[in-house]
């Protein structure tokens, strides 16, 4: 095959960088800088209070404001976020789910203020609540009302914003939670079916426009380091989507049936050990979604090499952007047709994935569909089990991870010679400034108009009408994120998703002479010395961090080691965690925080334990915690700090037992 020459060269995919932090002003500066460097689309990261529907001054927002994204509390924040960025000419992806309708309304109003034509707006709201129940944890409302919000958004955009992708069905986080390629395909497709069935059942879209709805459904997919399997997964996705949309929904236009997906390559596989190796991992994962023309991503965003260490700096994000630009503009990739067409290896692997994914989709269907499978805990249990099996393979050495369980010796890295400057830190004072600005906003707005808008929103939620119109009025009136969400909470209630821990099977057997058997003996012996039947460990997720994978794996392995585990899931206040620790008379409290809020939340847990007379209970902390922060936590009274470098879960459980013994003055 000969190249088609420069004249026939394909257009590159959209190049994005997932970004946002501290404040709308700081994030706007970052966006304009990234666009000036050649980024061709925006990808907005929102902070956890915004994602979960809380204002920055809410108790649960303590320590979380501006940490993992930009705080957006009202229309003024969005004006500042996109200042001097013409939205009519910008393709914007917004990673937002439970509060997606609210953020789209704010975005639309700012676009209108800029004079934009709504029919020209291009971009995506992630808006996939199912994966929030299963993996990411920023859900707010129960499944039924959440699906209604999604349905109303989709139908609104089809009629008023026809170039907007109202949902980005997101299997990315499923893989981060341990999903196999088969599970990733099956659960994403099952979610798409549930969403489309609900949209068409709502009666808000005439039958002749079904193809318009299907044509705006997009996906957000993960690409792991197993290059061949991941590339074949993308082709399998496309085949199944083509079949479902043609046979189930009768879409005849092949362009509307195309599997349209964006991708962020795998963050789960990034390592704190020898983090420079993450560069080649990221490049290899990028190739899986770009080399094959027939299954090429529409948009790509890459993590930075140091994301397992903390928040990447602008220079680190630029490095990832340059990886895409070199591939697209220096290589000859875009000059050829699909280079894998006709490969018997690829065709066989794709067929295998399609068959297995269809079988798993049937399992979901037999359980009443994806929402019923969420509520029953079936899907969460499957993911927790798959993740436990993956971790066990790494710990045993069956799966080799360079720098982690093989080739561990290394020369000192100039990239991390000073680990405290190898990442970006968020100014702790930024939260106070955001809170102060929010109070000023409330004082200056038309309070009566806000009350009227919120009352209309509650009335609409109690009825059956589309919720986008009252949401737009709330945005224009100056309502805040927390007020909009609170009004819907009043009507819809809240939802706590199943943890999947209790039903997870044993992933590591306690073979005689093995590490787990030794830890089990230590657990049982310590319990006997303390005069109790079993040691009790509370695993807590304070604040709004919904990344529960690590906490779940610790809980499962501690259970298998003989602990009685108290795990109540995500989104707890320090007060709730301490109350549970005292009520259950636990021997250790383990806190898991990946959002960067450890500096604010852990000391509060320690202080409340002392106030409750339980200051002698050891507290251990796990998460993405820079070395300087770890030193401060230990100085404050934390017994041990675990980071991604501590990949051996059984070893962590053993160290927790040691801390219990030290706290109780037993020999270690």
XYZ file of C-alpha atoms in Angstrom:
668
model
C 0.000 0.000 0.000
C 1.309 3.481 -0.816
C 0.624 6.549 1.253
C -2.062 8.866 -0.025
C 0.191 11.885 0.091
C -0.189 15.117 1.969
C -3.316 16.106 0.065
C -5.208 13.044 1.285
C -3.958 13.119 4.847
C -6.614 12.603 7.532
C -7.400 15.346 10.004
C -5.940 14.713 13.457
C -8.175 13.882 16.372
C -9.133 16.586 18.875
C -6.267 17.078 21.322
C -7.298 17.871 24.867
C -5.732 18.236 28.297
C -7.928 17.486 31.302
C -7.409 20.613 33.384
C -8.803 22.917 36.030
C -7.828 23.868 39.568
C -7.982 26.468 42.345
C -10.378 29.015 40.845
C -12.154 30.043 37.659
C -9.553 32.766 37.049
C -6.563 30.410 37.440
C -8.205 27.773 35.233
C -9.040 30.340 32.544
C -5.386 31.336 32.402
C -4.403 27.667 32.077
C -6.946 27.050 29.286
C -5.809 30.025 27.245
C -2.187 28.953 27.683
C -2.969 25.389 26.548
C -4.901 26.616 23.506
C -1.967 28.821 22.584
C 0.291 25.737 22.685
C -1.789 24.001 20.029
C -4.429 22.188 22.069
C -7.521 21.919 19.854
C -10.245 21.315 22.469
C -10.928 22.055 26.118
C -11.504 19.401 28.759
C -12.821 20.911 31.977
C -12.080 19.241 35.297
C -14.501 20.311 38.032
C -13.749 20.061 41.729
C -15.601 17.555 43.888
C -18.081 19.983 45.504
C -19.192 21.049 42.011
C -19.466 17.433 40.863
C -21.520 16.385 43.888
C -23.747 19.448 44.134
C -22.348 21.355 47.108
C -21.366 24.978 47.460
C -17.788 25.718 48.550
C -18.908 26.706 52.057
C -20.718 23.402 52.754
C -19.270 21.236 55.548
C -18.537 18.376 53.141
C -16.570 20.737 50.881
C -13.893 21.347 53.531
C -10.481 20.806 51.998
C -11.944 19.851 48.604
C -12.457 23.256 46.966
C -10.350 23.613 43.825
C -8.353 20.447 44.533
C -9.123 18.120 41.621
C -10.713 20.696 39.351
C -12.214 24.143 39.102
C -14.905 25.235 41.608
C -18.108 26.425 39.929
C -20.760 27.769 42.266
C -22.767 30.083 39.988
C -23.016 31.905 36.671
C -20.287 34.383 37.567
C -17.749 31.585 37.922
C -18.512 30.286 34.435
C -18.201 33.783 32.980
C -14.704 34.033 34.444
C -13.833 30.458 33.461
C -14.408 31.141 29.754
C -13.446 34.807 29.608
C -11.846 35.660 26.239
C -12.551 32.118 24.968
C -15.171 32.242 22.151
C -17.468 29.309 22.937
C -19.015 29.262 19.462
C -15.579 28.323 18.080
C -14.478 26.039 20.923
C -15.097 22.324 21.390
C -15.544 21.890 25.151
C -15.698 18.627 27.042
C -17.053 18.852 30.593
C -16.416 15.957 32.954
C -19.594 16.345 34.963
C -22.325 13.831 35.739
C -24.806 14.230 38.605
C -24.908 18.013 38.077
C -24.444 17.885 34.293
C -27.744 19.627 33.520
C -26.784 22.499 35.793
C -23.353 22.994 34.226
C -24.760 22.785 30.692
C -27.317 25.451 31.615
C -24.579 27.732 32.964
C -22.493 27.099 29.829
C -25.448 27.907 27.566
C -26.203 31.171 29.368
C -22.574 32.321 29.104
C -22.550 31.378 25.412
C -25.727 33.433 24.920
C -24.081 36.382 26.680
C -21.172 36.057 24.222
C -23.673 36.226 21.345
C -23.117 32.611 20.270
C -25.512 30.682 18.055
C -26.678 27.766 20.237
C -27.010 25.506 17.217
C -23.279 25.956 16.563
C -22.073 24.979 20.041
C -19.915 21.861 20.045
C -18.771 19.796 22.965
C -19.717 17.087 25.417
C -21.187 16.733 28.872
C -20.124 13.394 30.320
C -23.470 12.863 32.061
C -23.073 9.097 32.674
C -24.456 8.470 36.133
C -24.231 4.661 35.999
C -20.432 4.624 36.127
C -20.636 7.023 39.089
C -22.536 4.398 41.063
C -19.976 1.784 40.038
C -16.616 3.516 40.126
C -16.205 7.274 40.400
C -18.632 8.011 43.225
C -19.932 11.502 42.382
C -23.564 10.408 42.203
C -26.199 12.403 44.076
C -29.702 11.235 43.225
C -31.196 7.718 42.979
C -31.015 5.914 39.614
C -34.567 6.720 38.478
C -34.405 10.516 38.883
C -30.831 10.524 37.584
C -31.945 8.821 34.393
C -34.712 11.402 34.056
C -32.173 14.245 34.248
C -30.123 12.519 31.560
C -33.170 11.960 29.360
C -34.280 15.575 29.668
C -30.800 16.812 28.743
C -30.568 14.583 25.697
C -33.965 15.577 24.355
C -33.274 19.259 25.009
C -29.977 19.247 23.131
C -31.392 17.315 20.178
C -33.974 20.069 19.727
C -31.897 23.143 20.676
C -28.167 22.276 20.534
C -27.945 19.718 17.709
C -24.114 19.638 17.539
C -23.681 19.025 21.267
C -22.990 15.540 22.664
C -25.350 15.426 25.669
C -23.875 12.218 27.093
C -20.471 10.592 27.036
C -21.094 7.012 28.165
C -17.996 6.453 30.154
C -16.303 3.086 30.416
C -13.038 4.799 31.343
C -13.676 4.643 35.074
C -14.945 1.073 34.844
C -11.465 -0.030 33.774
C -9.987 2.123 36.548
C -12.218 0.177 38.955
C -10.858 -3.123 37.636
C -13.126 -3.970 34.703
C -11.813 -6.405 32.136
C -12.156 -5.384 28.454
C -15.241 -7.597 28.227
C -16.848 -5.960 31.265
C -15.931 -2.501 30.012
C -17.697 -3.128 26.695
C -20.691 -4.919 28.189
C -21.489 -2.454 30.952
C -21.010 0.618 28.748
C -23.288 -0.855 26.074
C -25.871 -1.850 28.686
C -25.826 1.741 29.956
C -26.306 3.076 26.428
C -29.300 0.780 25.929
C -30.869 1.938 29.207
C -30.390 5.591 28.263
C -31.755 5.255 24.722
C -34.724 3.178 25.894
C -35.561 5.902 28.438
C -35.218 8.714 25.887
C -37.490 7.027 23.375
C -39.997 5.976 26.057
C -40.270 9.600 27.262
C -42.122 10.618 24.098
C -40.029 13.791 23.798
C -38.450 12.744 20.481
C -40.538 11.747 17.445
C -39.731 8.356 15.961
C -38.370 9.828 12.751
C -35.641 11.605 14.774
C -34.313 8.507 16.533
C -31.258 8.582 14.323
C -30.514 12.149 15.451
C -30.451 10.967 19.074
C -28.268 7.944 18.366
C -25.917 10.093 16.292
C -25.224 12.362 19.291
C -24.412 9.545 21.732
C -20.689 9.456 22.389
C -18.443 7.309 24.553
C -15.417 7.941 26.733
C -13.159 4.907 26.745
C -10.024 3.787 28.574
C -6.933 2.472 26.783
C -4.637 0.275 28.847
C -1.113 -0.899 28.224
C -2.078 -4.246 26.602
C -1.872 -2.663 23.162
C -3.320 -5.417 20.932
C -6.195 -6.230 23.259
C -7.083 -2.571 23.754
C -7.030 -1.799 20.028
C -9.246 -4.828 19.387
C -11.554 -3.670 22.177
C -12.211 -0.445 20.265
C -13.116 -2.406 17.143
C -15.394 -4.687 19.182
C -17.110 -1.632 20.668
C -17.812 -0.385 17.145
C -19.225 -3.699 15.931
C -21.593 -4.114 18.888
C -22.743 -0.486 18.722
C -23.492 -0.836 15.018
C -25.562 -3.960 15.689
C -27.482 -2.508 18.656
C -28.377 0.761 16.937
C -29.404 -0.964 13.703
C -31.346 -3.899 15.122
C -32.778 -2.468 18.354
C -33.465 1.108 17.256
C -33.795 0.787 13.475
C -31.190 3.412 12.589
C -30.402 3.055 8.887
C -27.854 5.845 8.373
C -24.382 4.317 8.891
C -22.960 7.705 9.879
C -25.420 7.917 12.778
C -24.469 4.389 13.862
C -20.763 5.150 14.014
C -19.098 4.451 17.364
C -17.943 7.939 18.335
C -15.533 7.954 21.206
C -12.982 10.037 23.026
C -10.312 8.523 25.195
C -8.086 9.163 28.129
C -5.404 6.555 28.383
C -5.071 4.503 31.526
C -4.255 6.252 34.807
C -4.688 3.104 36.909
C -1.457 1.713 35.464
C 0.653 4.789 36.186
C 3.223 4.070 38.882
C 4.756 6.114 41.650
C 7.822 3.868 41.454
C 10.114 4.941 38.579
C 7.449 7.371 37.322
C 9.497 8.176 34.214
C 8.325 4.784 32.883
C 4.846 6.267 32.664
C 5.915 8.190 29.556
C 6.305 5.046 27.458
C 3.142 3.583 28.957
C 1.187 6.662 27.904
C 2.612 6.601 24.370
C 1.857 2.906 23.900
C -1.699 3.394 25.161
C -2.176 6.375 22.842
C -1.173 4.221 19.859
C -3.941 1.715 20.669
C -6.578 4.366 19.934
C -4.894 6.163 17.030
C -3.081 3.629 14.800
C -6.230 1.913 13.552
C -8.114 4.298 11.266
C -11.354 2.297 11.403
C -11.380 2.485 15.201
C -9.617 5.799 15.804
C -10.671 8.057 18.664
C -12.367 11.357 17.885
C -10.600 13.038 20.810
C -7.622 12.089 22.961
C -6.452 13.399 26.314
C -3.356 12.017 27.964
C -2.431 11.982 31.642
C 0.938 13.337 32.704
C 3.905 11.196 33.707
C 3.663 12.311 37.358
C -0.057 11.896 38.088
C 0.659 9.044 40.506
C 2.688 11.564 42.523
C 0.205 14.445 42.634
C -1.214 17.296 40.555
C 0.745 17.761 37.283
C 2.323 21.120 36.530
C 1.590 23.011 33.282
C 4.946 21.818 31.893
C 3.954 18.178 32.549
C 0.659 18.682 30.740
C 2.503 20.313 27.853
C 4.722 17.215 27.592
C 1.638 15.028 27.160
C 0.199 17.382 24.556
C 3.472 17.278 22.619
C 3.261 13.465 22.495
C 0.030 13.779 20.520
C 1.388 16.509 18.283
C 4.521 14.552 17.367
C 2.438 11.508 16.423
C -0.084 13.511 14.391
C 2.248 15.951 12.642
C 5.673 14.283 12.398
C 4.784 10.641 11.735
C 3.050 9.296 8.627
C 0.195 7.756 10.626
C -2.570 9.854 9.056
C -1.487 9.119 5.486
C -2.694 5.501 5.329
C -5.881 3.486 5.407
C -6.443 1.098 8.311
C -3.192 -0.797 8.791
C -4.881 -3.658 10.679
C -7.585 -4.440 8.116
C -7.466 -8.128 7.161
C -5.307 -9.226 10.091
C -6.461 -12.706 11.144
C -5.030 -12.104 14.637
C -7.042 -8.913 15.069
C -10.217 -10.392 13.582
C -10.047 -13.415 15.905
C -9.491 -11.267 18.993
C -12.307 -8.902 18.064
C -14.685 -11.821 17.536
C -13.722 -13.243 20.913
C -14.376 -9.918 22.663
C -17.703 -9.403 20.863
C -18.971 -12.854 21.853
C -17.910 -12.502 25.480
C -19.298 -8.960 25.786
C -22.651 -10.027 24.318
C -22.796 -12.852 26.871
C -22.101 -10.433 29.733
C -24.714 -8.008 28.368
C -27.181 -10.887 28.509
C -26.317 -11.391 32.188
C -27.156 -7.741 32.805
C -30.390 -8.023 30.814
C -31.486 -11.078 32.817
C -31.055 -9.020 35.998
C -33.467 -6.375 34.764
C -31.054 -4.086 32.938
C -28.190 -1.913 34.029
C -30.028 0.171 36.642
C -31.417 -2.900 38.388
C -27.962 -4.479 38.261
C -26.555 -1.353 39.930
C -29.144 -1.341 42.697
C -28.714 -5.057 43.411
C -24.940 -4.664 43.704
C -24.242 -7.185 40.936
C -22.171 -4.833 38.786
C -20.214 -3.341 41.669
C -19.436 -6.798 43.008
C -18.141 -7.899 39.603
C -15.827 -4.883 39.388
C -14.485 -5.240 42.934
C -13.772 -8.915 42.253
C -12.040 -8.208 38.945
C -9.894 -5.527 40.560
C -8.975 -7.848 43.424
C -7.883 -10.503 40.929
C -5.763 -7.963 39.038
C -4.038 -6.770 42.211
C -3.394 -10.360 43.242
C -1.727 -11.088 39.885
C 0.585 -8.098 40.340
C 1.464 -9.057 43.904
C 2.231 -12.627 42.875
C 4.342 -11.493 39.928
C 2.062 -13.151 37.372
C 1.491 -9.693 35.875
C 4.790 -7.846 35.598
C 4.930 -4.083 36.161
C 8.329 -2.611 35.402
C 9.798 -0.790 38.372
C 7.156 -2.171 40.736
C 7.516 -5.951 40.915
C 10.416 -6.410 38.486
C 13.458 -4.375 37.436
C 13.137 -2.406 40.639
C 16.724 -1.147 40.826
C 17.076 2.348 39.386
C 19.387 5.273 38.980
C 18.301 8.455 40.765
C 15.853 10.354 38.567
C 16.488 14.033 37.853
C 12.731 14.380 37.301
C 12.012 13.612 40.949
C 15.241 14.722 42.600
C 13.132 17.125 44.644
C 9.804 15.300 44.963
C 8.086 18.262 46.590
C 8.590 20.391 43.446
C 7.883 17.605 40.918
C 4.152 18.308 41.173
C 1.949 21.370 41.440
C 0.334 22.254 44.758
C -2.879 24.176 45.310
C -2.627 27.228 47.553
C -4.577 26.370 50.744
C -5.772 29.980 50.880
C -7.560 29.534 47.542
C -10.507 27.823 49.256
C -11.073 30.782 51.573
C -11.015 33.182 48.622
C -13.583 31.088 46.738
C -15.857 30.956 49.792
C -15.599 34.718 50.299
C -16.469 35.341 46.645
C -19.495 33.068 46.976
C -20.800 35.126 49.906
C -20.383 38.295 47.868
C -22.336 36.716 44.990
C -25.224 35.785 47.279
C -25.306 39.295 48.747
C -25.443 41.011 45.337
C -28.043 38.892 43.523
C -31.840 39.230 43.334
C -32.799 36.948 46.221
C -36.507 36.875 45.378
C -35.861 35.845 41.782
C -33.700 32.977 43.095
C -36.416 31.777 45.470
C -39.006 31.883 42.681
C -36.718 29.966 40.305
C -35.967 27.280 42.898
C -39.657 26.892 43.707
C -40.402 26.377 40.017
C -37.613 23.802 39.798
C -39.052 21.818 42.725
C -42.516 21.903 41.167
C -41.167 20.699 37.822
C -39.198 17.905 39.516
C -42.349 16.750 41.307
C -44.099 16.593 37.944
C -43.130 15.065 34.621
C -42.008 18.024 32.505
C -38.526 18.567 31.092
C -36.259 20.039 33.777
C -33.956 22.001 31.477
C -36.138 25.117 31.235
C -36.443 25.689 35.017
C -32.744 24.894 35.361
C -31.883 27.608 32.829
C -33.973 30.096 34.782
C -32.109 29.119 37.969
C -28.818 29.780 36.180
C -29.942 33.198 34.950
C -31.363 34.124 38.369
C -28.050 33.565 40.146
C -28.880 30.320 41.948
C -25.826 28.435 43.229
C -24.750 24.872 42.522
C -25.612 23.770 46.051
C -29.042 25.417 45.926
C -29.941 23.793 42.593
C -28.872 20.376 43.865
C -30.563 20.854 47.234
C -33.864 21.660 45.550
C -33.671 18.393 43.598
C -32.521 16.476 46.688
C -35.699 17.693 48.391
C -37.763 15.981 45.695
C -35.616 13.055 44.552
C -33.733 12.150 47.738
C -30.140 10.903 47.760
C -28.557 7.545 46.986
C -25.787 5.496 48.576
C -24.493 2.934 46.115
C -23.608 -0.661 47.120
C -19.919 -1.057 48.022
C -19.458 -4.512 46.485
C -17.116 -5.509 49.338
C -19.169 -8.068 51.234
C -19.834 -10.246 48.194
C -16.343 -10.143 46.684
C -14.777 -13.628 46.551
C -11.378 -14.396 48.019
C -8.732 -13.291 45.490
C -5.630 -14.442 47.392
C -5.636 -17.821 49.134
C -3.926 -18.241 52.496
C -1.636 -21.042 51.389
C 0.549 -22.555 54.129
C 3.824 -20.686 54.272
C 2.432 -17.805 52.214
C 2.283 -14.125 53.147
C -1.476 -14.024 53.746
C -1.320 -17.084 56.009
C 1.353 -15.349 58.109
C -0.737 -12.185 58.376
C -3.809 -14.205 59.335
C -1.855 -15.808 62.176
C -0.705 -12.351 63.296
C -4.285 -11.024 63.191
C -5.646 -13.963 65.162
C -2.779 -13.861 67.664
C -3.175 -10.134 68.276
C -6.916 -10.513 68.791
C -6.257 -13.262 71.350
C -3.719 -11.118 73.194
C -6.214 -8.260 73.326
C -8.963 -10.588 74.559
C -11.367 -10.097 71.663
C -12.824 -12.437 69.078
C -11.557 -10.467 66.056
C -9.611 -7.309 65.305
C -11.840 -4.550 63.958
C -10.729 -2.158 61.205
C -12.734 0.848 60.078
C -12.047 1.847 56.469
C -13.213 5.422 55.964
C -13.585 7.747 52.959
C -13.807 11.279 54.387
C -14.842 14.224 52.257
C -16.100 14.006 48.697
C -13.453 11.760 47.127
C -15.341 9.000 45.327
C -12.326 7.014 44.108
C -13.053 4.015 46.305
C -11.037 1.330 44.521
C -8.141 1.363 46.981
C -10.409 1.457 50.024
C -12.411 -1.482 48.683
C -9.308 -3.563 48.048
C -7.977 -2.870 51.561
C -11.371 -3.807 53.003
C -11.535 -7.067 51.021
C -7.986 -8.135 51.889
C -8.406 -7.200 55.573
C -11.553 -9.335 55.651
C -9.648 -12.227 54.078
C -6.906 -11.775 56.690
C -9.392 -12.223 59.519
C -10.372 -8.659 60.382
C -13.920 -7.592 61.061
C -14.182 -4.696 58.606
C -16.414 -1.662 59.016
C -16.801 0.027 55.617
C -19.754 2.312 54.967
C -18.749 3.566 51.537
C -17.838 7.021 50.310
C -18.612 10.613 51.247
C -18.500 10.690 55.028
C -17.747 13.592 57.331
C -14.967 13.239 59.928
C -17.717 13.337 62.559
C -19.492 10.334 60.999
C -16.235 8.370 60.738
C -15.320 8.997 64.372
C -18.848 8.161 65.553
C -18.661 4.821 63.721
C -15.167 4.127 65.089
C -16.341 4.702 68.661
C -19.604 2.812 68.243
C -17.853 -0.213 66.715
C -14.937 -0.029 69.190
C -12.438 -0.484 66.367
C -8.752 -1.212 66.825
C -7.641 0.943 63.877
C -9.027 3.633 61.581
C -7.847 3.568 57.954
C -8.553 6.661 55.873
C -8.390 6.682 52.059
C -8.129 10.065 50.304
C -7.034 10.615 46.711
C -8.356 14.136 46.137
C -5.615 16.026 47.983
C -7.872 17.007 50.895
C -5.881 14.935 53.412
C -4.212 18.021 54.910
C -7.582 19.377 56.067
C -9.552 16.200 56.796
C -7.064 13.890 58.541
C -6.202 16.327 61.359
C -9.910 16.820 61.984
C -10.429 13.058 62.321
C -7.488 12.893 64.764
C -8.864 15.787 66.808
C -12.353 14.284 66.976
C -10.963 10.902 68.059
C -9.139 12.610 70.918
C -12.292 14.504 71.891
C -14.218 11.221 71.903
C -11.667 9.590 74.212
C -10.329 7.356 71.433
C -7.064 9.127 70.792
C -5.129 5.900 71.372
C -6.739 4.240 68.326
C -4.085 4.254 65.577
C -4.978 6.070 62.346
C -3.383 5.078 59.042
C -3.830 7.003 55.795
C -3.589 5.960 52.151
C -3.717 8.000 48.963
C -1.767 10.188 46.578
C 0.162 12.010 49.292
C 3.350 13.997 48.558
C 6.345 13.288 50.791
C 6.149 16.645 52.589
C 2.473 16.085 53.402
C 3.230 12.567 54.651
C 5.795 13.983 57.074
C 3.254 16.500 58.363
C 0.593 13.824 58.823
C 2.929 11.607 60.820
C 3.927 14.606 62.938
C 0.228 15.245 63.606
C -0.210 11.722 64.960
C -0.880 9.473 61.954
C 0.647 6.040 62.587
C 1.465 5.187 58.958
C 1.058 6.678 55.470
C 0.642 4.469 52.400
C 0.965 5.700 48.807
C 0.739 3.961 45.399
C 4.341 2.856 45.932
C 3.007 0.420 48.566
C 1.388 -1.910 46.051
C 1.423 -5.085 48.208
C -1.963 -5.093 49.920
C -1.244 -8.069 52.152
C 1.909 -6.307 53.335
C -0.146 -3.201 54.138
C -2.531 -5.300 56.230
C 0.456 -6.742 58.082
C 1.737 -3.253 58.845
C -1.705 -2.234 60.112
C -1.565 -5.139 62.585
C 1.881 -3.926 63.691
C 0.468 -0.452 64.381
C -2.351 -1.987 66.421
C 0.222 -3.921 68.446
C 2.361 -0.821 68.998
C -0.662 1.214 70.108
C -1.543 -1.508 72.623
C 2.067 -1.919 73.822
C 2.423 -5.437 72.443
C 5.704 -6.753 71.090
C 6.183 -6.268 67.360
